[in-house]
mmCIF file of C-alpha atoms in Angstrom:
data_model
loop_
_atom_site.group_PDB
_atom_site.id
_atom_site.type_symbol
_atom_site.label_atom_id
_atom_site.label_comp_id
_atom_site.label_asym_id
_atom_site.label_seq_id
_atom_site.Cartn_x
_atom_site.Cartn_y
_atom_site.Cartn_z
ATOM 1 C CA UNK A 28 28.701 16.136 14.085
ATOM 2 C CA UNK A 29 24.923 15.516 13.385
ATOM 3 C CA UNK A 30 22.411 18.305 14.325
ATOM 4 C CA UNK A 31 19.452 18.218 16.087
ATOM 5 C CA UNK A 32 17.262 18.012 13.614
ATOM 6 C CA UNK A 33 18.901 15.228 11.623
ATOM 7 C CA UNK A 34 19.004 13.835 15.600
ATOM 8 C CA UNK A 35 15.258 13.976 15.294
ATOM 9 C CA UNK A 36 14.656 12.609 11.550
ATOM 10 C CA UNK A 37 17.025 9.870 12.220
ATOM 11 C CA UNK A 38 14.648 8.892 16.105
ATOM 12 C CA UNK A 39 11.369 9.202 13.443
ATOM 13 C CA UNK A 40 13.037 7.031 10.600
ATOM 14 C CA UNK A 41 14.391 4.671 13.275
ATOM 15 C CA UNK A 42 11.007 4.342 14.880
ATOM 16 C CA UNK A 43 9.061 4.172 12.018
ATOM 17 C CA UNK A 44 11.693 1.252 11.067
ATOM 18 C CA UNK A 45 10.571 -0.987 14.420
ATOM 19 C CA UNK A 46 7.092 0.120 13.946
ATOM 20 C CA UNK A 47 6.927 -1.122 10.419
ATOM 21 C CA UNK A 48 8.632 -4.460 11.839
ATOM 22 C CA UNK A 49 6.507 -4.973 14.951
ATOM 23 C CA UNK A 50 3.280 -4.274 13.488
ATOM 24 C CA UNK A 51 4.112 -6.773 10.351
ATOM 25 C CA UNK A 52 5.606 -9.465 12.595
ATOM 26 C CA UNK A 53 3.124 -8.871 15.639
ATOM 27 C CA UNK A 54 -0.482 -6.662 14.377
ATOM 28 C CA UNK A 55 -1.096 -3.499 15.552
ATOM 29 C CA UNK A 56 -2.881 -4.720 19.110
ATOM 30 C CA UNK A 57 -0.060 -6.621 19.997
ATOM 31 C CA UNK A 58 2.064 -3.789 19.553
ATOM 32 C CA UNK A 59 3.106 -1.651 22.830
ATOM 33 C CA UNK A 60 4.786 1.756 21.664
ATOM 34 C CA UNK A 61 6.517 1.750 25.263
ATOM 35 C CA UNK A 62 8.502 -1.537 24.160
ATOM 36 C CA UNK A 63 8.640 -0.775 20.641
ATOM 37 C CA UNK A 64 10.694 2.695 21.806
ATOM 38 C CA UNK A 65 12.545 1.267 24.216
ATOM 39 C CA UNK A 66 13.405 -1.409 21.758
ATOM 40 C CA UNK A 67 15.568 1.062 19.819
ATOM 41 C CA UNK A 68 16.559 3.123 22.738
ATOM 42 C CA UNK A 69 14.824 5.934 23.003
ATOM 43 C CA UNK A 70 11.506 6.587 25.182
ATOM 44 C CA UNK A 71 8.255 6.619 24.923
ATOM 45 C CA UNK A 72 7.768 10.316 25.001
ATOM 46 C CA UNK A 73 9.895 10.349 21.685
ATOM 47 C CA UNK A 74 7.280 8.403 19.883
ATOM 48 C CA UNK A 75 4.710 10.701 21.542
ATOM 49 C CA UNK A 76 6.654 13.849 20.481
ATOM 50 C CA UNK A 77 6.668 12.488 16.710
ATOM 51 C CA UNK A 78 3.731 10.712 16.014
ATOM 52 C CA UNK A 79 1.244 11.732 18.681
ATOM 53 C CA UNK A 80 -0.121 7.865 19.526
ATOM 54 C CA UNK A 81 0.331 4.369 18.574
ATOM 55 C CA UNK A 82 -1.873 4.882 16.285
ATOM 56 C CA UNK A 83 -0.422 7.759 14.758
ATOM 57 C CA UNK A 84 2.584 5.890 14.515
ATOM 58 C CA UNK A 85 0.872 3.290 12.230
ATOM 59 C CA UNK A 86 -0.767 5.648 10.217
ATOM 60 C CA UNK A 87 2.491 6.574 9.230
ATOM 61 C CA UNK A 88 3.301 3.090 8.716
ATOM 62 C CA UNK A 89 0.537 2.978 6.722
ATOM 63 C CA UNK A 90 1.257 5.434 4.790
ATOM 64 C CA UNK A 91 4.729 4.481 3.874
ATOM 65 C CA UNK A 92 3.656 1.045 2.866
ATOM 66 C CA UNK A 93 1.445 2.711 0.560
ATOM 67 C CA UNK A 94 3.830 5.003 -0.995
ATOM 68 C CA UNK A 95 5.937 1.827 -1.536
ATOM 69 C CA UNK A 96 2.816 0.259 -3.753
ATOM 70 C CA UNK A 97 2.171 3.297 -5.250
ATOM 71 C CA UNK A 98 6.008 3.392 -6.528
ATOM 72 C CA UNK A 99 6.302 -0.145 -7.421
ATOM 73 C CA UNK A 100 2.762 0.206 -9.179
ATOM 74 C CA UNK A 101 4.406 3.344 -11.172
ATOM 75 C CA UNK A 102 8.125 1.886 -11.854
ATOM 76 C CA UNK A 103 6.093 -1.662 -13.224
ATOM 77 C CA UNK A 104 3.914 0.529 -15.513
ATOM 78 C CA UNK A 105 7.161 2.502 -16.166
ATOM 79 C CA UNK A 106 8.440 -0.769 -17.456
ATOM 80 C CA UNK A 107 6.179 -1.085 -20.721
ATOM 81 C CA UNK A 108 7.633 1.962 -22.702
ATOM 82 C CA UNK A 109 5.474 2.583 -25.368
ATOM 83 C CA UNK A 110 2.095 0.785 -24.563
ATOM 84 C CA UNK A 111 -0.638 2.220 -21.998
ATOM 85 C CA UNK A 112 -2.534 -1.283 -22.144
ATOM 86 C CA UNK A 113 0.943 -3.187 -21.065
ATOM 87 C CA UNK A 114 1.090 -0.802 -18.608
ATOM 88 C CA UNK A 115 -2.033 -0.764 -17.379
ATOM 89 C CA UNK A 116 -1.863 -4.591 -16.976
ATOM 90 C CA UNK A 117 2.199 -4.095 -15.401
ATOM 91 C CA UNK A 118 0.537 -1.742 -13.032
ATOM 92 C CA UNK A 119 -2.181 -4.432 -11.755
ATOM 93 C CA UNK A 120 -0.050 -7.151 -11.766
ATOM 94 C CA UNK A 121 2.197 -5.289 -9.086
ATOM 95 C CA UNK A 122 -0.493 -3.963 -7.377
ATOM 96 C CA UNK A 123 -1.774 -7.829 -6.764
ATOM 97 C CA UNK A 124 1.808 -9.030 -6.038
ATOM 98 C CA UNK A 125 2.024 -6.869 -3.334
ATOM 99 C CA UNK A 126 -0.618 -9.154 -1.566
ATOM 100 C CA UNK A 127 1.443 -11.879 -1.455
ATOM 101 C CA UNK A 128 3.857 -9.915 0.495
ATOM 102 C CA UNK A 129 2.905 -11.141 4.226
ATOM 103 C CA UNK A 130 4.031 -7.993 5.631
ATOM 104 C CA UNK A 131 1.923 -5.728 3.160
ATOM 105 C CA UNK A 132 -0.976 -8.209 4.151
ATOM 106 C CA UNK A 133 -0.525 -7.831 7.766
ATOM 107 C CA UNK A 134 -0.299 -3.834 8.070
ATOM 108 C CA UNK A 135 -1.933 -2.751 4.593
ATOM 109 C CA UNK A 136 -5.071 -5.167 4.322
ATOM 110 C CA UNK A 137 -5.607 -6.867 7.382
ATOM 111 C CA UNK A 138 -4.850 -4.241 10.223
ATOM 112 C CA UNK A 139 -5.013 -0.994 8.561
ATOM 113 C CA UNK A 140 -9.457 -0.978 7.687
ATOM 114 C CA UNK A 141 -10.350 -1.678 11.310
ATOM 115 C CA UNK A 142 -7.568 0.188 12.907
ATOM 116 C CA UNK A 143 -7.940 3.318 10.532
ATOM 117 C CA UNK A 144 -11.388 3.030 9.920
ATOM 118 C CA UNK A 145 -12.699 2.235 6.296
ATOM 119 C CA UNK A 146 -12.605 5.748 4.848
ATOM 120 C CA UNK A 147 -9.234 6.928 5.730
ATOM 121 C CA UNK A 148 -8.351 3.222 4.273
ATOM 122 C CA UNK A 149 -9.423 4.221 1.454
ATOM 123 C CA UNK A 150 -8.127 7.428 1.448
ATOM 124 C CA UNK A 151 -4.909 6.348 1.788
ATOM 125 C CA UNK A 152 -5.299 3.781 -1.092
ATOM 126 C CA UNK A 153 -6.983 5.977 -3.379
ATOM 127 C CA UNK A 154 -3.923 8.635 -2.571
ATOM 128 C CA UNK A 155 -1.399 6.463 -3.966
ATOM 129 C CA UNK A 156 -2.405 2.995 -6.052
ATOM 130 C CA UNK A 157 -5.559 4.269 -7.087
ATOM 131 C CA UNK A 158 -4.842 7.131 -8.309
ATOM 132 C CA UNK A 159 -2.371 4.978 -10.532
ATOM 133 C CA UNK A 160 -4.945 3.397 -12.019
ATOM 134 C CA UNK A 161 -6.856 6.197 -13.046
ATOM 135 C CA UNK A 162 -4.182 7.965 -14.430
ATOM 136 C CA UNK A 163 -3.138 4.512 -16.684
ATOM 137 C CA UNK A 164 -7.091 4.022 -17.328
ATOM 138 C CA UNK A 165 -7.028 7.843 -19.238
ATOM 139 C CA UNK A 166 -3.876 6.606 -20.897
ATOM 140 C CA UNK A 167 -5.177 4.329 -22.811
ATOM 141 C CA UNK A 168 -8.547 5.347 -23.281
ATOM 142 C CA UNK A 169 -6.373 8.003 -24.743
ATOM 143 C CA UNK A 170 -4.979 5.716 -27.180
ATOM 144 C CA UNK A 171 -7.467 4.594 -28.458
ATOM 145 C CA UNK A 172 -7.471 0.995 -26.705
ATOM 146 C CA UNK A 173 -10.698 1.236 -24.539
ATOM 147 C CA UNK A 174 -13.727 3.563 -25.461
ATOM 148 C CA UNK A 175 -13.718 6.688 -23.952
ATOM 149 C CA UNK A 176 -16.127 6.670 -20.556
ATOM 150 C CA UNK A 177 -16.463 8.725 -17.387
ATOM 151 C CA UNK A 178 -12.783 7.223 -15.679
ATOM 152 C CA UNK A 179 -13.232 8.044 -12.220
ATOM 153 C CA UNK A 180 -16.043 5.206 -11.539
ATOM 154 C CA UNK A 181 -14.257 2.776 -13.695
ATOM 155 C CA UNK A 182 -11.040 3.468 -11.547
ATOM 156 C CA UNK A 183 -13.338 2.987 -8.468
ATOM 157 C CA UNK A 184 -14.596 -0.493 -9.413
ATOM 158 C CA UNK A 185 -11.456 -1.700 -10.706
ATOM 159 C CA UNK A 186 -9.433 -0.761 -7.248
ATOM 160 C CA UNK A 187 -12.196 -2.659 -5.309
ATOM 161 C CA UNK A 188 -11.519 -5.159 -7.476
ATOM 162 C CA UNK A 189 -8.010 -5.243 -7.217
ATOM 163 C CA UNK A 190 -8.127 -4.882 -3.396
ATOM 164 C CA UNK A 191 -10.815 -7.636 -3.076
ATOM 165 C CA UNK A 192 -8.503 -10.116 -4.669
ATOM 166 C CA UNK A 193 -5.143 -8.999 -2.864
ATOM 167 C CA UNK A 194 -7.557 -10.318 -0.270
ATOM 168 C CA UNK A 195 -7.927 -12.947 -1.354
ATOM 169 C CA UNK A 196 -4.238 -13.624 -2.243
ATOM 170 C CA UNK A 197 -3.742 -13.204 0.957
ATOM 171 C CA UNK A 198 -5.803 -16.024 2.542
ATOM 172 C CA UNK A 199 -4.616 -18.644 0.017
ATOM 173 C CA UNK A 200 -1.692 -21.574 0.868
ATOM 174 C CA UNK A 201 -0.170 -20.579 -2.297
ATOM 175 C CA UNK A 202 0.138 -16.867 -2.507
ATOM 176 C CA UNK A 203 2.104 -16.428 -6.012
ATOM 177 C CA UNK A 204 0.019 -19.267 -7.807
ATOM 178 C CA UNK A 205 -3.082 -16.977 -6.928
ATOM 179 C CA UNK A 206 -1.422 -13.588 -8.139
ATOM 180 C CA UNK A 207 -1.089 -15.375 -11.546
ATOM 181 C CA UNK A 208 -4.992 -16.513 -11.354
ATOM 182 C CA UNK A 209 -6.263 -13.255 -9.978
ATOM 183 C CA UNK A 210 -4.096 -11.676 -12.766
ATOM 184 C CA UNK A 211 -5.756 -13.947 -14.992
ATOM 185 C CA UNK A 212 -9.241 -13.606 -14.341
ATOM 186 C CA UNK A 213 -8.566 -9.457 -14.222
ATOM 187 C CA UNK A 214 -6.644 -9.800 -17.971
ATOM 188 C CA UNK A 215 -9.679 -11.408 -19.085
ATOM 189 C CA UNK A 216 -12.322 -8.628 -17.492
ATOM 190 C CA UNK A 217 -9.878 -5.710 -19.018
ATOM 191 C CA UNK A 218 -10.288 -7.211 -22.032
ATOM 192 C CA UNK A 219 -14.166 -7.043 -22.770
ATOM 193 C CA UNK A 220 -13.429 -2.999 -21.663
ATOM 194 C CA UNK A 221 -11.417 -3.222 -25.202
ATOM 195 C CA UNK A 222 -12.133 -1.252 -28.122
#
C-alpha cells in the first residue's frame, strides 16, 4: 500500500515525465498543462499544486535536463583516471554531445533562454556544467598543465564557448560530424592555454 506522499512524488515524477516529453517533442508554447495532466490522468490542479505554472513546470524540466549534463559531464571526466587535461577535454566533449541530442536542443538551448529569461539560463547552466568546468580548469592548472590564472573568467569564456557551439551543433544537417569539429577547433584553443 503506497502512502500519500509517495502518491504525490510518484503524480510530480509522472508529470515531470510528460512534461519533459511534450516540451521536447512539441516547445514549451505549444504545450497546454491542462492536456499534458490530463494526458497522464490526473488534473490540472495537480500540476498547479506541484509546480505552481506551466512554467514552473519547465523550470523543473529545465533543471533536470541540466542535472543530466552536469552528470554525464562529471561521469565522462570521471572516465580519464589519472589525467585532469583528458578530463578536462572528456568533460567538453560530453558537454558538446549533448547538443546533438534533439531533445536537449529543444528544451535546454532553444526554449529554455527566452522562456526563462537569459539570467536564470545561465544560472541554471552555471549551477551544473559550468561549474564542471571550473572545477576541471583548477585541476589541471593544479597539475601543472596550464599556467596558473584567475579560473573563474576563464571558466566563463570557455562555457560561452561551449554553449555557442552546442548551438551551433544544433542547427547543422549533421549533428555528430559537427561535435567532432567543434571538439576539434576547442582541442586546438585548449591547447595554446598549455604550459
Amino acid at each position: 500500500m503506497t502512502t500519500r506522499a509517495e502518491q504525490r512524488e510518484e503524480t510530480r515524477r509522472a508529470l515531470l515525465a510528460e512534461g519533459w516529453r511534450r516540451f521536447a517533442r512539441d516547445g514549451y508554447h505549444a504545450v497546454v498543462l491542462e492536456e499534458l495532466a490530463r494526458g497522464i490522468g490526473v488534473t490540472k490542479g495537480a500540476a498547479y499544486h506541484h509546480f505552481g505554472s506551466k512554467a514552473g513546470l519547465f523550470r523543473a524540466v529545465v533543471a533536470e535536463a541540466q542535472e543530466r549534463i552536469g552528470a554525464a559531464v562529471a561521469a565522462a571526466a570521471a572516465e580519464e583516471y589519472d589525467d585532469p587535461w583528458d578530463q578536462l577535454l572528456a568533460g567538453c566533449r560530453a558537454f558538446l554531445a549533448a547538443g546533438s541530442d534533439a531533445e536537449f536542443q529543444r528544451i535546454v538551448l532553444l526554449d529554455a533562454p527566452t522562456v526563462l529569461g537569459w539570467n536564470e539560463w545561465r544560472a541554471m547552466d552555471e549551477a551544473s556544467s559550468a561549474r564542471h568546468l571550473g572545477e576541471a580548469l583548477s585541476a589541471v592548472m593544479a597539475a601543472g598543465t596550464m599556467a596558473p590564472q584567475p579560473v573563474e573568467p576563464l571558466a566563463r569564456l570557455l562555457s560561452g564557448a561551449m554553449n555557442e557551439a552546442a548551438l551551433w551543433i544544433a542547427g547543422t544537417p549533421d549533428p555528430a560530424a559537427s561535435v567532432d569539429a567543434a571538439m576539434d577547433a576547442l582541442t586546438r584553443l585548449l591547447d595554446g592555454l598549455r604550459s
